[in-house]
mmCIF file of C-alpha atoms in Angstrom:
data_model
loop_
_atom_site.group_PDB
_atom_site.id
_atom_site.type_symbol
_atom_site.label_atom_id
_atom_site.label_comp_id
_atom_site.label_asym_id
_atom_site.label_seq_id
_atom_site.Cartn_x
_atom_site.Cartn_y
_atom_site.Cartn_z
ATOM 1 C CA MET A 1 0.000 0.000 0.000
ATOM 2 C CA ASN A 2 2.839 2.409 0.816
ATOM 3 C CA ASN A 3 4.375 1.839 -2.637
ATOM 4 C CA ILE A 4 1.102 2.783 -4.325
ATOM 5 C CA LYS A 5 0.904 5.978 -2.266
ATOM 6 C CA LEU A 6 4.513 6.801 -3.110
ATOM 7 C CA ILE A 7 3.957 6.258 -6.842
ATOM 8 C CA PHE A 8 0.808 8.395 -6.719
ATOM 9 C CA LEU A 9 2.654 11.212 -4.923
ATOM 10 C CA ILE A 10 5.525 11.099 -7.419
ATOM 11 C CA ILE A 11 3.151 11.277 -10.386
ATOM 12 C CA LEU A 12 1.174 14.100 -8.772
ATOM 13 C CA THR A 13 4.343 16.040 -7.972
ATOM 14 C CA LEU A 14 5.691 15.659 -11.502
ATOM 15 C CA SER A 15 2.413 16.779 -13.029
ATOM 16 C CA PHE A 16 2.356 19.798 -10.696
ATOM 17 C CA GLU A 17 5.918 20.768 -11.527
ATOM 18 C CA ILE A 18 5.910 20.369 -15.304
ATOM 19 C CA SER A 19 2.267 20.596 -16.311
ATOM 20 C CA PHE A 20 2.475 23.956 -18.041
ATOM 21 C CA GLY A 21 6.136 24.072 -18.988
ATOM 22 C CA GLN A 22 5.749 21.766 -21.931
ATOM 23 C CA SER A 23 2.697 23.505 -23.363
ATOM 24 C CA THR A 24 4.204 26.953 -23.924
ATOM 25 C CA ASN A 25 6.470 28.468 -26.512
ATOM 26 C CA CYS A 26 8.118 30.617 -23.848
ATOM 27 C CA GLU A 27 11.728 30.043 -22.821
ATOM 28 C CA LEU A 28 11.186 29.586 -19.077
ATOM 29 C CA THR A 29 13.894 28.823 -16.543
ATOM 30 C CA LYS A 30 13.464 26.565 -13.528
ATOM 31 C CA SER A 31 13.901 28.150 -10.113
ATOM 32 C CA ALA A 32 16.833 27.149 -7.929
ATOM 33 C CA SER A 33 14.485 24.689 -6.190
ATOM 34 C CA GLU A 34 13.847 23.000 -9.576
ATOM 35 C CA LYS A 35 10.149 22.825 -8.593
ATOM 36 C CA ILE A 36 8.695 25.784 -10.497
ATOM 37 C CA PHE A 37 9.604 28.270 -13.203
ATOM 38 C CA ILE A 38 10.955 31.764 -12.596
ATOM 39 C CA VAL A 39 9.602 34.637 -14.637
ATOM 40 C CA ASP A 40 9.671 38.338 -15.286
ATOM 41 C CA LYS A 41 7.076 40.607 -16.892
ATOM 42 C CA ASP A 42 8.018 39.544 -20.424
ATOM 43 C CA ASP A 43 7.684 35.854 -19.533
ATOM 44 C CA ILE A 44 4.212 36.423 -18.081
ATOM 45 C CA ILE A 45 3.127 38.282 -21.214
ATOM 46 C CA CYS A 46 4.529 35.406 -23.291
ATOM 47 C CA LEU A 47 2.557 32.878 -21.228
ATOM 48 C CA ALA A 48 -0.657 34.848 -21.794
ATOM 49 C CA LYS A 49 -0.016 35.178 -25.532
ATOM 50 C CA ASN A 50 0.645 31.450 -25.844
ATOM 51 C CA SER A 51 -2.248 30.351 -23.674
ATOM 52 C CA GLU A 52 -4.966 28.172 -25.131
ATOM 53 C CA LYS A 53 -7.433 30.389 -23.285
ATOM 54 C CA GLU A 54 -8.572 33.890 -24.213
ATOM 55 C CA LYS A 55 -7.523 35.458 -20.907
ATOM 56 C CA THR A 56 -4.945 34.708 -18.241
ATOM 57 C CA LEU A 57 -5.242 35.466 -14.543
ATOM 58 C CA VAL A 58 -2.086 35.975 -12.515
ATOM 59 C CA TYR A 59 -2.701 36.081 -8.766
ATOM 60 C CA THR A 60 0.120 37.400 -6.559
ATOM 61 C CA PHE A 61 0.643 35.278 -3.473
ATOM 62 C CA GLY A 62 2.822 34.859 -0.421
ATOM 63 C CA ILE A 63 2.428 32.087 2.147
ATOM 64 C CA TRP A 64 3.089 34.797 4.756
ATOM 65 C CA CYS A 65 0.303 37.065 3.407
ATOM 66 C CA ALA A 66 -3.077 36.744 5.183
ATOM 67 C CA PRO A 67 -5.136 38.442 2.431
ATOM 68 C CA CYS A 68 -3.448 36.217 -0.176
ATOM 69 C CA ILE A 69 -4.601 33.087 1.618
ATOM 70 C CA LYS A 70 -8.085 34.493 2.296
ATOM 71 C CA HIS A 71 -8.597 35.583 -1.338
ATOM 72 C CA LEU A 72 -7.075 32.511 -3.003
ATOM 73 C CA PRO A 73 -10.371 30.537 -3.088
ATOM 74 C CA ASN A 74 -12.048 33.445 -4.907
ATOM 75 C CA ALA A 75 -9.159 33.688 -7.378
ATOM 76 C CA ILE A 76 -9.444 29.965 -8.106
ATOM 77 C CA LYS A 77 -13.224 30.230 -8.439
ATOM 78 C CA LEU A 78 -12.863 33.197 -10.820
ATOM 79 C CA ALA A 79 -10.375 31.307 -13.006
ATOM 80 C CA ARG A 80 -12.409 28.117 -13.007
ATOM 81 C CA GLU A 81 -15.804 29.700 -13.720
ATOM 82 C CA ASN A 82 -14.472 31.996 -16.463
ATOM 83 C CA ASN A 83 -12.156 29.522 -18.210
ATOM 84 C CA LEU A 84 -9.025 31.560 -17.454
ATOM 85 C CA ASP A 85 -5.478 30.296 -17.607
ATOM 86 C CA PHE A 86 -4.415 30.578 -13.945
ATOM 87 C CA TYR A 87 -0.999 31.333 -12.469
ATOM 88 C CA VAL A 88 -0.045 32.002 -8.873
ATOM 89 C CA LEU A 89 2.937 34.342 -8.755
ATOM 90 C CA LEU A 90 5.330 34.235 -5.809
ATOM 91 C CA MET A 91 7.905 36.914 -5.046
ATOM 92 C CA ASP A 92 10.005 34.940 -2.590
ATOM 93 C CA LYS A 93 13.710 34.262 -2.874
ATOM 94 C CA GLU A 94 14.290 31.186 -4.990
ATOM 95 C CA ASN A 95 14.627 27.939 -3.049
ATOM 96 C CA SER A 96 13.853 29.724 0.225
ATOM 97 C CA ASP A 97 11.672 28.201 2.925
ATOM 98 C CA LYS A 98 8.942 30.682 1.959
ATOM 99 C CA GLU A 99 8.994 29.578 -1.685
ATOM 100 C CA LEU A 100 9.027 25.883 -0.780
ATOM 101 C CA ASN A 101 6.247 26.289 1.817
ATOM 102 C CA ALA A 102 4.102 28.196 -0.682
ATOM 103 C CA ILE A 103 4.623 25.505 -3.322
ATOM 104 C CA GLU A 104 3.644 22.781 -0.870
ATOM 105 C CA PHE A 105 0.589 24.733 0.327
ATOM 106 C CA LEU A 106 -0.608 25.335 -3.238
ATOM 107 C CA LYS A 107 0.061 21.721 -4.217
ATOM 108 C CA GLN A 108 -2.165 20.538 -1.365
ATOM 109 C CA ILE A 109 -4.952 22.875 -2.457
ATOM 110 C CA GLN A 110 -4.635 21.694 -6.056
ATOM 111 C CA GLU A 111 -5.006 18.083 -4.895
ATOM 112 C CA LYS A 112 -8.192 18.911 -2.969
ATOM 113 C CA ILE A 113 -9.937 20.916 -5.673
ATOM 114 C CA ASN A 114 -8.801 19.111 -8.828
ATOM 115 C CA PHE A 115 -7.969 22.367 -10.619
ATOM 116 C CA GLU A 116 -4.596 23.245 -12.102
ATOM 117 C CA ILE A 117 -2.663 25.876 -10.184
ATOM 118 C CA LYS A 118 0.429 26.900 -12.130
ATOM 119 C CA VAL A 119 2.951 28.290 -9.651
ATOM 120 C CA ILE A 120 5.676 30.668 -10.812
ATOM 121 C CA ASN A 121 8.141 32.911 -8.986
ATOM 122 C CA LEU A 122 9.768 36.203 -9.915
ATOM 123 C CA LYS A 123 13.387 35.917 -11.008
ATOM 124 C CA ASP A 124 15.905 36.653 -8.260
ATOM 125 C CA GLU A 125 18.145 38.566 -10.677
ATOM 126 C CA ASN A 126 16.039 41.637 -9.958
ATOM 127 C CA GLY A 127 17.179 41.835 -6.331
ATOM 128 C CA ARG A 128 15.637 41.179 -2.943
ATOM 129 C CA PRO A 129 12.017 39.944 -2.893
ATOM 130 C CA ASN A 130 10.423 43.321 -2.214
ATOM 131 C CA LYS A 131 12.682 45.104 -4.706
ATOM 132 C CA LYS A 132 12.036 42.601 -7.500
ATOM 133 C CA TYR A 133 8.291 42.695 -6.804
ATOM 134 C CA LYS A 134 8.199 46.520 -6.929
ATOM 135 C CA GLN A 135 10.084 46.461 -10.222
ATOM 136 C CA PHE A 136 7.696 43.852 -11.633
ATOM 137 C CA LEU A 137 4.652 45.910 -10.584
ATOM 138 C CA THR A 138 6.130 49.018 -12.204
ATOM 139 C CA GLU A 139 6.660 47.113 -15.448
ATOM 140 C CA ILE A 140 3.320 45.230 -15.579
ATOM 141 C CA THR A 141 0.912 47.929 -14.348
ATOM 142 C CA PRO A 142 -0.521 50.075 -17.160
ATOM 143 C CA PRO A 143 -0.675 53.835 -16.443
ATOM 144 C CA GLU A 144 -4.472 53.804 -16.056
ATOM 145 C CA PHE A 145 -4.145 51.694 -12.893
ATOM 146 C CA GLU A 146 -2.638 52.862 -9.640
ATOM 147 C CA ASN A 147 0.587 51.014 -8.941
ATOM 148 C CA ILE A 148 0.594 50.022 -5.278
ATOM 149 C CA ASN A 149 3.098 47.598 -3.784
ATOM 150 C CA ASP A 150 0.627 45.151 -2.228
ATOM 151 C CA MET A 151 -0.142 41.471 -2.554
ATOM 152 C CA SER A 152 -3.254 39.468 -3.416
ATOM 153 C CA LYS A 153 -3.421 41.233 -6.786
ATOM 154 C CA TYR A 154 -5.456 40.055 -9.728
ATOM 155 C CA ILE A 155 -3.639 40.677 -12.997
ATOM 156 C CA VAL A 156 -5.718 39.916 -16.093
ATOM 157 C CA ILE A 157 -3.988 39.659 -19.466
ATOM 158 C CA ASP A 158 -5.572 38.918 -22.828
ATOM 159 C CA LYS A 159 -4.252 36.689 -25.605
ATOM 160 C CA LYS A 160 -2.652 39.698 -27.339
ATOM 161 C CA GLY A 161 -0.536 40.314 -24.218
ATOM 162 C CA LYS A 162 -2.465 43.404 -23.166
ATOM 163 C CA VAL A 163 -2.782 43.874 -19.398
ATOM 164 C CA LEU A 164 -6.482 44.527 -18.846
ATOM 165 C CA MET A 165 -6.475 44.849 -15.044
ATOM 166 C CA VAL A 166 -4.117 45.107 -12.099
ATOM 167 C CA THR A 167 -6.003 45.373 -8.837
ATOM 168 C CA ASN A 168 -4.783 46.823 -5.550
ATOM 169 C CA TRP A 169 -6.088 47.020 -1.987
ATOM 170 C CA LYS A 170 -8.019 50.213 -2.749
ATOM 171 C CA ASP A 171 -10.267 48.274 -5.140
ATOM 172 C CA ASN A 172 -11.561 46.335 -2.129
ATOM 173 C CA ARG A 173 -11.452 49.013 0.590
ATOM 174 C CA GLU A 174 -15.221 49.557 0.650
ATOM 175 C CA TYR A 175 -15.750 45.912 1.571
ATOM 176 C CA ASP A 176 -14.595 43.397 4.154
ATOM 177 C CA TRP A 177 -10.849 42.820 3.581
ATOM 178 C CA GLU A 178 -11.315 39.087 4.118
ATOM 179 C CA ASP A 179 -13.754 38.738 1.210
ATOM 180 C CA ASP A 180 -12.891 40.239 -2.150
ATOM 181 C CA SER A 181 -15.902 38.820 -4.032
ATOM 182 C CA ASN A 182 -17.550 42.255 -4.430
ATOM 183 C CA MET A 183 -14.323 43.672 -5.843
ATOM 184 C CA ILE A 184 -14.197 40.781 -8.325
ATOM 185 C CA LYS A 185 -17.817 41.370 -9.296
ATOM 186 C CA GLU A 186 -17.424 45.129 -9.811
ATOM 187 C CA ARG A 187 -13.843 45.452 -11.121
ATOM 188 C CA ILE A 188 -12.894 42.200 -12.843
ATOM 189 C CA MET A 189 -16.093 40.651 -14.176
ATOM 190 C CA PRO A 190 -16.853 43.603 -16.503
ATOM 191 C CA ILE A 191 -13.562 43.083 -18.354
ATOM 192 C CA LEU A 192 -14.139 39.335 -18.641
ATOM 193 C CA ASN A 193 -17.583 39.714 -20.191
#
C-alpha cells in the first residue's frame, strides 16, 4: 500500500511541476528549487499570448500574506468559472523556505480541488524579494491603474498580451478585507464579459 501511495505522490508532484512548462512556446527557466519556473514581466506576457485560453489570470501570493490566503479561493473560483489560464505568482527568494512552503501549500490545495494551479516565482536577478516585486509591478501595471506595492493582486492579461487589469487594496477598501468577491464582481467581471 505504501508503494502505491509513493507512486501516486511522485506522479502528482511531476504533473504539478511540469504541467504547463511543456505547453508553452516561452523560454522559461526553472527556479533554484527545480520545482517551479521563474519569470519576469516579459515571460508572463509570453505565457498569456501562448495560452490556449482567451484570458490569463495571474494572482500574486505569499504564504506569509493573510489576504493572499483568504482571497485565493475566490481567485481559483474566478479562473475556473471563467475559463481563465491561472498562475499564482510568488515573489520569494528562490529555493527559500517561503517559496518551498508556498509551493507545498498550493500543491495541497490543487489536490483537494482538482484544478490546475500553475505556480511561478519572480526571477531573483532583480534583487531582494520586495525590490524585484516593486520592479515587476512598475513594469506590468498600465498607467491607467494605480501602482501600489501590495499582494493578493489580480492581474488579467488577454491573448494579445495586453494587461487589462491590475487590482490593488483600494479596489476592495469599501468591503470586508477578508472577502474580495464584491471587488471581483465590480472590477474584474466587466472586463471578462
